[in-house]
Coordinates of C-alpha atoms and ligand atoms in Angstrom, one line a residue:
M1 CA 0.0 0.0 0.0
S2 CA 1.5 3.4 -1.0
A3 CA 1.8 6.3 1.4
A4 CA -1.4 8.4 1.8
P5 CA -1.3 11.4 -0.5
R6 CA -1.1 14.9 0.8
V7 CA -4.5 16.7 0.5
A8 CA -4.8 20.4 -0.4
S9 CA -8.1 22.0 -0.3
S10 CA -7.0 25.6 -1.0
R11 CA -4.8 27.1 -3.7
A12 CA -2.4 28.2 -1.0
E13 CA -2.1 24.7 0.4
L14 CA -1.5 23.3 -3.1
A15 CA 1.1 26.0 -3.8
A16 CA 2.9 25.1 -0.6
L17 CA 2.9 21.4 -1.3
L18 CA 4.3 22.0 -4.8
A19 CA 6.8 24.7 -3.8
D20 CA 9.7 22.4 -3.2
R21 CA 9.1 20.6 -6.5
R22 CA 9.6 23.8 -8.6
G23 CA 12.9 24.1 -10.2
R24 CA 13.6 20.3 -10.0
P25 CA 14.1 18.4 -13.2
D26 CA 11.2 16.0 -12.5
R27 CA 8.1 16.5 -14.5
V28 CA 4.8 17.2 -12.7
G29 CA 1.8 15.1 -13.8
L30 CA -1.8 16.1 -13.4
V31 CA -4.9 14.0 -13.5
P32 CA -8.0 16.2 -13.4
T33 CA -11.2 14.4 -12.2
M34 CA -14.6 15.0 -10.8
G35 CA -14.2 12.3 -8.2
A36 CA -16.4 9.1 -8.0
L37 CA -13.2 7.4 -9.0
H38 CA -13.2 3.9 -10.5
E39 CA -10.7 1.7 -12.3
G40 CA -10.7 4.0 -15.3
H41 CA -9.4 6.9 -13.2
A42 CA -6.9 4.6 -11.5
S43 CA -5.5 3.8 -15.0
L44 CA -5.1 7.6 -15.7
M45 CA -3.1 7.8 -12.5
D46 CA -0.9 4.9 -13.6
V47 CA -0.4 6.5 -17.0
A48 CA 0.6 9.8 -15.2
R49 CA 3.0 7.9 -13.0
Q50 CA 4.6 6.2 -16.0
A51 CA 5.0 9.6 -17.7
V52 CA 6.6 11.4 -14.8
G53 CA 8.6 8.6 -13.1
T54 CA 9.6 9.9 -9.7
G55 CA 8.1 13.3 -10.3
P56 CA 4.9 14.2 -8.4
V57 CA 1.5 13.1 -9.6
V58 CA -1.3 15.5 -8.6
A59 CA -5.0 14.4 -8.9
S60 CA -7.7 17.0 -8.6
I61 CA -11.2 16.2 -7.5
F62 CA -13.7 18.9 -8.3
V63 CA -17.2 18.7 -9.5
N64 CA -17.1 21.7 -11.8
P65 CA -20.5 23.5 -11.9
L66 CA -19.5 25.5 -15.0
Q67 CA -19.7 22.4 -17.2
F68 CA -23.2 21.3 -16.2
G69 CA -26.3 22.6 -18.0
P70 CA -29.4 23.7 -16.0
Q71 CA -31.1 20.4 -16.7
E72 CA -28.1 18.2 -15.9
D73 CA -27.1 16.1 -12.9
L74 CA -24.8 18.5 -11.0
D75 CA -26.7 17.9 -7.7
R76 CA -26.9 14.2 -8.0
Y77 CA -23.4 13.8 -9.3
P78 CA -21.8 11.2 -7.0
R79 CA -19.5 12.6 -4.3
T80 CA -17.4 9.9 -2.7
L81 CA -14.3 11.7 -1.2
Q82 CA -13.2 9.0 1.3
A83 CA -13.3 6.2 -1.3
D84 CA -11.6 8.5 -3.9
L85 CA -8.7 9.2 -1.5
E86 CA -8.2 5.5 -1.1
V87 CA -8.0 5.1 -4.9
C88 CA -5.4 8.0 -5.0
A89 CA -3.4 6.3 -2.2
A90 CA -3.5 2.9 -4.0
T91 CA -2.2 4.4 -7.2
G92 CA 0.6 6.3 -5.6
V93 CA -0.8 9.8 -6.2
D94 CA 1.3 12.3 -4.2
I95 CA -1.0 15.3 -3.9
V96 CA -4.8 15.4 -4.1
F97 CA -6.3 18.9 -4.8
T98 CA -9.9 19.0 -3.5
P99 CA -11.0 22.7 -3.8
T100 CA -14.4 24.1 -3.1
V101 CA -16.4 26.0 -5.7
E102 CA -15.5 29.3 -4.0
E103 CA -11.8 28.4 -4.1
V104 CA -11.9 27.7 -7.9
Y105 CA -14.3 30.6 -8.7
P106 CA -13.7 33.1 -6.0
G107 CA -15.6 35.9 -7.7
G108 CA -18.4 33.7 -9.0
E109 CA -18.4 32.8 -12.7
P110 CA -15.2 34.2 -14.4
Q111 CA -15.7 37.2 -16.7
V112 CA -12.9 36.1 -19.0
T113 CA -13.4 32.6 -20.3
L114 CA -12.4 30.5 -23.3
D115 CA -14.1 30.0 -26.6
P116 CA -13.7 26.3 -27.5
G117 CA -14.5 27.0 -31.2
P118 CA -16.4 24.9 -33.7
L119 CA -15.4 21.5 -32.4
A120 CA -17.5 22.2 -29.3
E121 CA -20.7 22.6 -31.3
I122 CA -20.8 19.1 -32.7
L123 CA -21.7 15.8 -31.1
E124 CA -21.8 16.4 -27.3
G125 CA -21.8 20.1 -27.8
K126 CA -25.2 19.9 -29.7
T127 CA -27.0 18.5 -26.6
R128 CA -24.8 20.2 -24.0
P129 CA -24.4 23.8 -25.0
G130 CA -21.7 25.6 -22.9
H131 CA -20.3 22.2 -21.6
F132 CA -16.9 22.4 -23.3
R133 CA -16.5 26.0 -22.4
G134 CA -16.9 25.0 -18.8
V135 CA -14.5 22.1 -19.1
L136 CA -11.8 24.2 -20.8
V137 CA -12.1 27.0 -18.3
V138 CA -11.6 24.6 -15.3
V139 CA -8.9 22.7 -17.0
A140 CA -7.0 25.9 -17.9
K141 CA -7.4 27.0 -14.3
L142 CA -6.0 23.7 -13.0
F143 CA -3.1 23.9 -15.5
G144 CA -2.4 27.4 -14.1
L145 CA -2.5 26.3 -10.5
V146 CA -0.6 23.0 -10.8
R147 CA 1.6 24.0 -13.8
P148 CA 2.1 20.3 -14.9
E149 CA 4.3 19.2 -17.7
V150 CA 2.0 16.2 -18.4
A151 CA -1.8 16.0 -18.0
V152 CA -3.7 12.8 -18.5
F153 CA -7.4 12.5 -19.7
G154 CA -9.4 9.4 -20.7
Q155 CA -10.1 8.6 -24.3
K156 CA -13.7 7.7 -23.2
D157 CA -14.4 11.5 -23.2
Y158 CA -12.9 11.7 -26.7
Q159 CA -14.3 15.1 -27.7
Q160 CA -13.1 16.5 -24.4
L161 CA -9.6 15.1 -24.9
T162 CA -9.5 16.4 -28.5
L163 CA -10.6 19.9 -27.3
I164 CA -8.1 20.0 -24.4
R165 CA -5.3 19.0 -26.8
R166 CA -6.4 21.8 -29.2
M167 CA -6.5 24.3 -26.3
A168 CA -3.0 23.3 -25.2
T169 CA -1.7 23.6 -28.8
D170 CA -3.6 26.7 -29.8
L171 CA -2.8 28.6 -26.6
C172 CA 0.9 27.4 -26.5
M173 CA 0.4 25.8 -23.0
D174 CA 3.5 23.6 -23.5
I175 CA 1.8 20.7 -21.7
D176 CA 1.9 17.1 -22.9
V177 CA -1.8 16.1 -23.0
V178 CA -1.9 12.3 -22.9
G179 CA -5.1 10.3 -23.8
A180 CA -5.4 7.1 -21.8
E181 CA -7.2 4.1 -23.2
T182 CA -10.8 3.5 -22.0
V183 CA -11.1 0.8 -19.3
R184 CA -14.0 -1.5 -19.8
E185 CA -16.1 -3.9 -17.7
P186 CA -15.7 -7.5 -18.7
D187 CA -18.8 -7.3 -21.0
G188 CA -17.3 -4.2 -22.8
L189 CA -19.3 -1.4 -21.1
A190 CA -16.9 1.6 -20.8
M191 CA -16.3 2.5 -17.1
S192 CA -18.0 5.7 -16.1
S193 CA -19.0 7.4 -12.8
R194 CA -22.5 7.6 -14.3
N195 CA -22.8 3.7 -14.6
R196 CA -23.8 3.6 -10.9
Y197 CA -27.1 5.3 -11.8
L198 CA -28.1 2.3 -13.9
G199 CA -30.6 -0.3 -12.6
A200 CA -29.9 -4.0 -13.2
E201 CA -31.9 -4.2 -16.4
Q202 CA -30.5 -0.9 -17.7
R203 CA -27.0 -2.0 -16.9
Q204 CA -27.5 -5.0 -19.2
Q205 CA -28.8 -2.9 -21.9
A206 CA -26.0 -0.3 -21.6
V207 CA -23.6 -2.8 -23.2
G208 CA -25.4 -2.0 -26.4
L209 CA -23.2 1.0 -26.9
S210 CA -19.9 -0.9 -27.0
R211 CA -21.5 -3.7 -29.1
A212 CA -22.6 -1.0 -31.6
L213 CA -19.0 0.3 -31.8
L214 CA -17.7 -3.2 -32.3
A215 CA -20.2 -3.7 -35.1
A216 CA -19.0 -0.4 -36.7
R217 CA -15.4 -1.5 -36.4
A218 CA -16.2 -4.9 -38.0
A219 CA -18.1 -3.2 -40.9
A220 CA -15.5 -0.5 -41.4
I221 CA -13.8 -2.6 -44.1
E222 CA -16.8 -1.5 -46.3
G223 CA -16.3 2.2 -45.5
A224 CA -17.8 4.8 -43.1
A225 CA -21.4 4.5 -44.2
A226 CA -21.4 0.7 -43.7
A227 CA -19.8 1.2 -40.3
V228 CA -22.6 3.6 -39.3
A229 CA -25.3 1.3 -40.7
A230 CA -23.9 -1.7 -38.8
A231 CA -23.8 0.2 -35.6
R232 CA -27.4 1.4 -36.1
A233 CA -28.6 -2.1 -36.8
E234 CA -26.9 -3.3 -33.6
L235 CA -28.3 -0.4 -31.5
A236 CA -31.8 -1.3 -32.8
T237 CA -31.6 -4.6 -31.0
W238 CA -31.2 -2.9 -27.6
P239 CA -34.7 -1.5 -26.8
A240 CA -33.7 0.5 -23.7
V241 CA -30.9 2.3 -25.5
E242 CA -32.2 5.6 -26.9
V243 CA -29.6 7.0 -29.3
D244 CA -28.6 10.6 -29.3
Y245 CA -25.9 10.5 -31.9
L246 CA -23.8 8.0 -33.8
A247 CA -21.0 9.3 -35.9
V248 CA -17.8 8.3 -37.8
T249 CA -15.2 11.0 -38.0
D250 CA -11.5 11.3 -38.6
P251 CA -9.3 11.0 -35.4
S252 CA -9.5 14.8 -34.9
L253 CA -13.3 14.7 -35.1
E254 CA -13.3 16.4 -38.5
P255 CA -15.7 14.9 -41.2
L256 CA -14.2 12.2 -43.4
P257 CA -14.3 12.7 -47.1
A258 CA -16.7 10.5 -49.0
E259 CA -13.9 8.4 -50.4
V260 CA -10.8 7.5 -48.3
P261 CA -7.9 5.3 -49.0
A262 CA -7.9 1.8 -47.4
G263 CA -6.3 1.9 -44.0
T264 CA -7.5 5.5 -43.1
E265 CA -8.0 5.8 -39.4
G266 CA -11.3 7.1 -38.0
R267 CA -13.3 7.3 -34.8
V268 CA -16.8 6.0 -34.2
L269 CA -18.6 7.8 -31.4
V270 CA -22.0 7.2 -29.8
A271 CA -24.1 8.8 -27.1
A272 CA -27.4 7.3 -25.8
R273 CA -29.7 7.5 -22.9
V274 CA -30.5 4.4 -20.9
G275 CA -33.4 5.3 -18.7
T276 CA -32.4 8.8 -17.4
T277 CA -28.7 8.2 -17.7
R278 CA -26.8 9.6 -20.6
L279 CA -23.8 7.5 -21.6
I280 CA -21.1 8.0 -24.2
D281 CA -18.5 5.8 -25.8
N282 CA -16.1 5.7 -28.8
M283 CA -13.5 3.5 -30.5
S284 CA -10.9 3.8 -33.1
I285 CA -11.7 2.2 -36.5
V286 CA -9.7 1.6 -39.7
L287 CA -11.7 2.2 -42.9
G288 CA -11.5 0.0 -45.9
S289 CA -9.1 -2.4 -44.3
P290 CA -9.5 -5.6 -42.3
A291 CA -7.3 -4.2 -39.6
V292 CA -9.0 -3.7 -36.2
G293 CA -8.8 -0.4 -34.4
R294 CA -6.2 0.1 -31.7
D295 CA -8.3 0.2 -28.5
T296 CA -7.7 -2.7 -26.2
L297 CA -10.8 -4.5 -25.2
P298 CA -11.5 -6.8 -22.2
G299 CA -9.3 -9.8 -22.4
G300 CA -6.1 -7.7 -23.0
A301 CA -5.7 -7.8 -26.7
D302 CA -7.6 -6.1 -29.5
R303 CA -10.7 -8.2 -30.2
A304 CA -10.7 -9.5 -33.8
V305 CA -13.5 -8.2 -36.0
S306 CA -14.8 -11.6 -36.6
S307 CA -15.6 -12.0 -32.9
V308 CA -18.2 -9.2 -32.6
E309 CA -20.9 -10.6 -30.4
V310 CA -24.6 -10.1 -30.7
H311 CA -26.6 -10.2 -27.5
P312 CA -29.2 -13.0 -27.0
Ligands
PAF1 O1 -13.6 14.4 -17.4 C1 -13.9 15.0 -16.3 O2 -14.0 14.4 -15.2 C2 -14.0 16.5 -16.3 O3 -14.7 17.0 -17.4 C3 -12.7 17.3 -16.0 C4 -11.7 17.0 -17.2 C5 -12.1 16.8 -14.7 C6 -13.0 18.8 -16.0 O4 -13.9 19.1 -14.9

């Protein structure tokens, strides 16, 4: 069992804990989270540790009101600090930053914010206006407070990861933004803090999202349209899964041209409601080629396209 992490709940405490690290050659790693930590988060912390070696890993736990819309689940978002601290301890996190809303937004909502640009208006952005602005504002603040060299985010929130990468590049933040692979339950469901809202029957149906992505991956040899059609056909077999969007894009979320050379990489993304819970998932795909995408699925290795399963 690793030593318990130091906990900072104010900016001043965080600065004090990081003070003796400044000026050292070690890189500082940051894993921003909203808590309710699960194995997916633990893997982000492992990735941060691998990236910084003996340098400090900082995890932040902050449920950011700025990224929740008025109809969203801010109040019911799970808050499990004690269990979260245990996950941080087990993964060898050095510092946990657990600020209050007042600490992060001392004057209320900031007057100067960030414009996430057109990528924030597609996919998630269509149903969640203002969401990515809120994400980028808090991530930029965390970058400013922690000043990490490396920051790790999950590929499960692929649009978020893409936008954070763009922010770091476009605003010259000089931070290595690392995307960690999605961790899945044995049946393929992507791990998410929101999975705990699912009842038993909904939990069974939720696997429809990853099955649809696998169907898209298998059909991608025939092109993007075939991938979408295969995913839609799979989703139609899961009656409790209410699709919000299903899309195939290039790896930067830009539209793919109608014709692409065999072997072109793409991304298939899905969002759906199961009961009142909104879930998202995505996978890499390779178009016009029998190669599978690069995500690792349960079982360790990439699952071959021929082994796409159909639920009973
Ligand atoms: O992915 C999340 O948990 C949040 O969007 C993040 C990146 C911690 C910002 O609040």
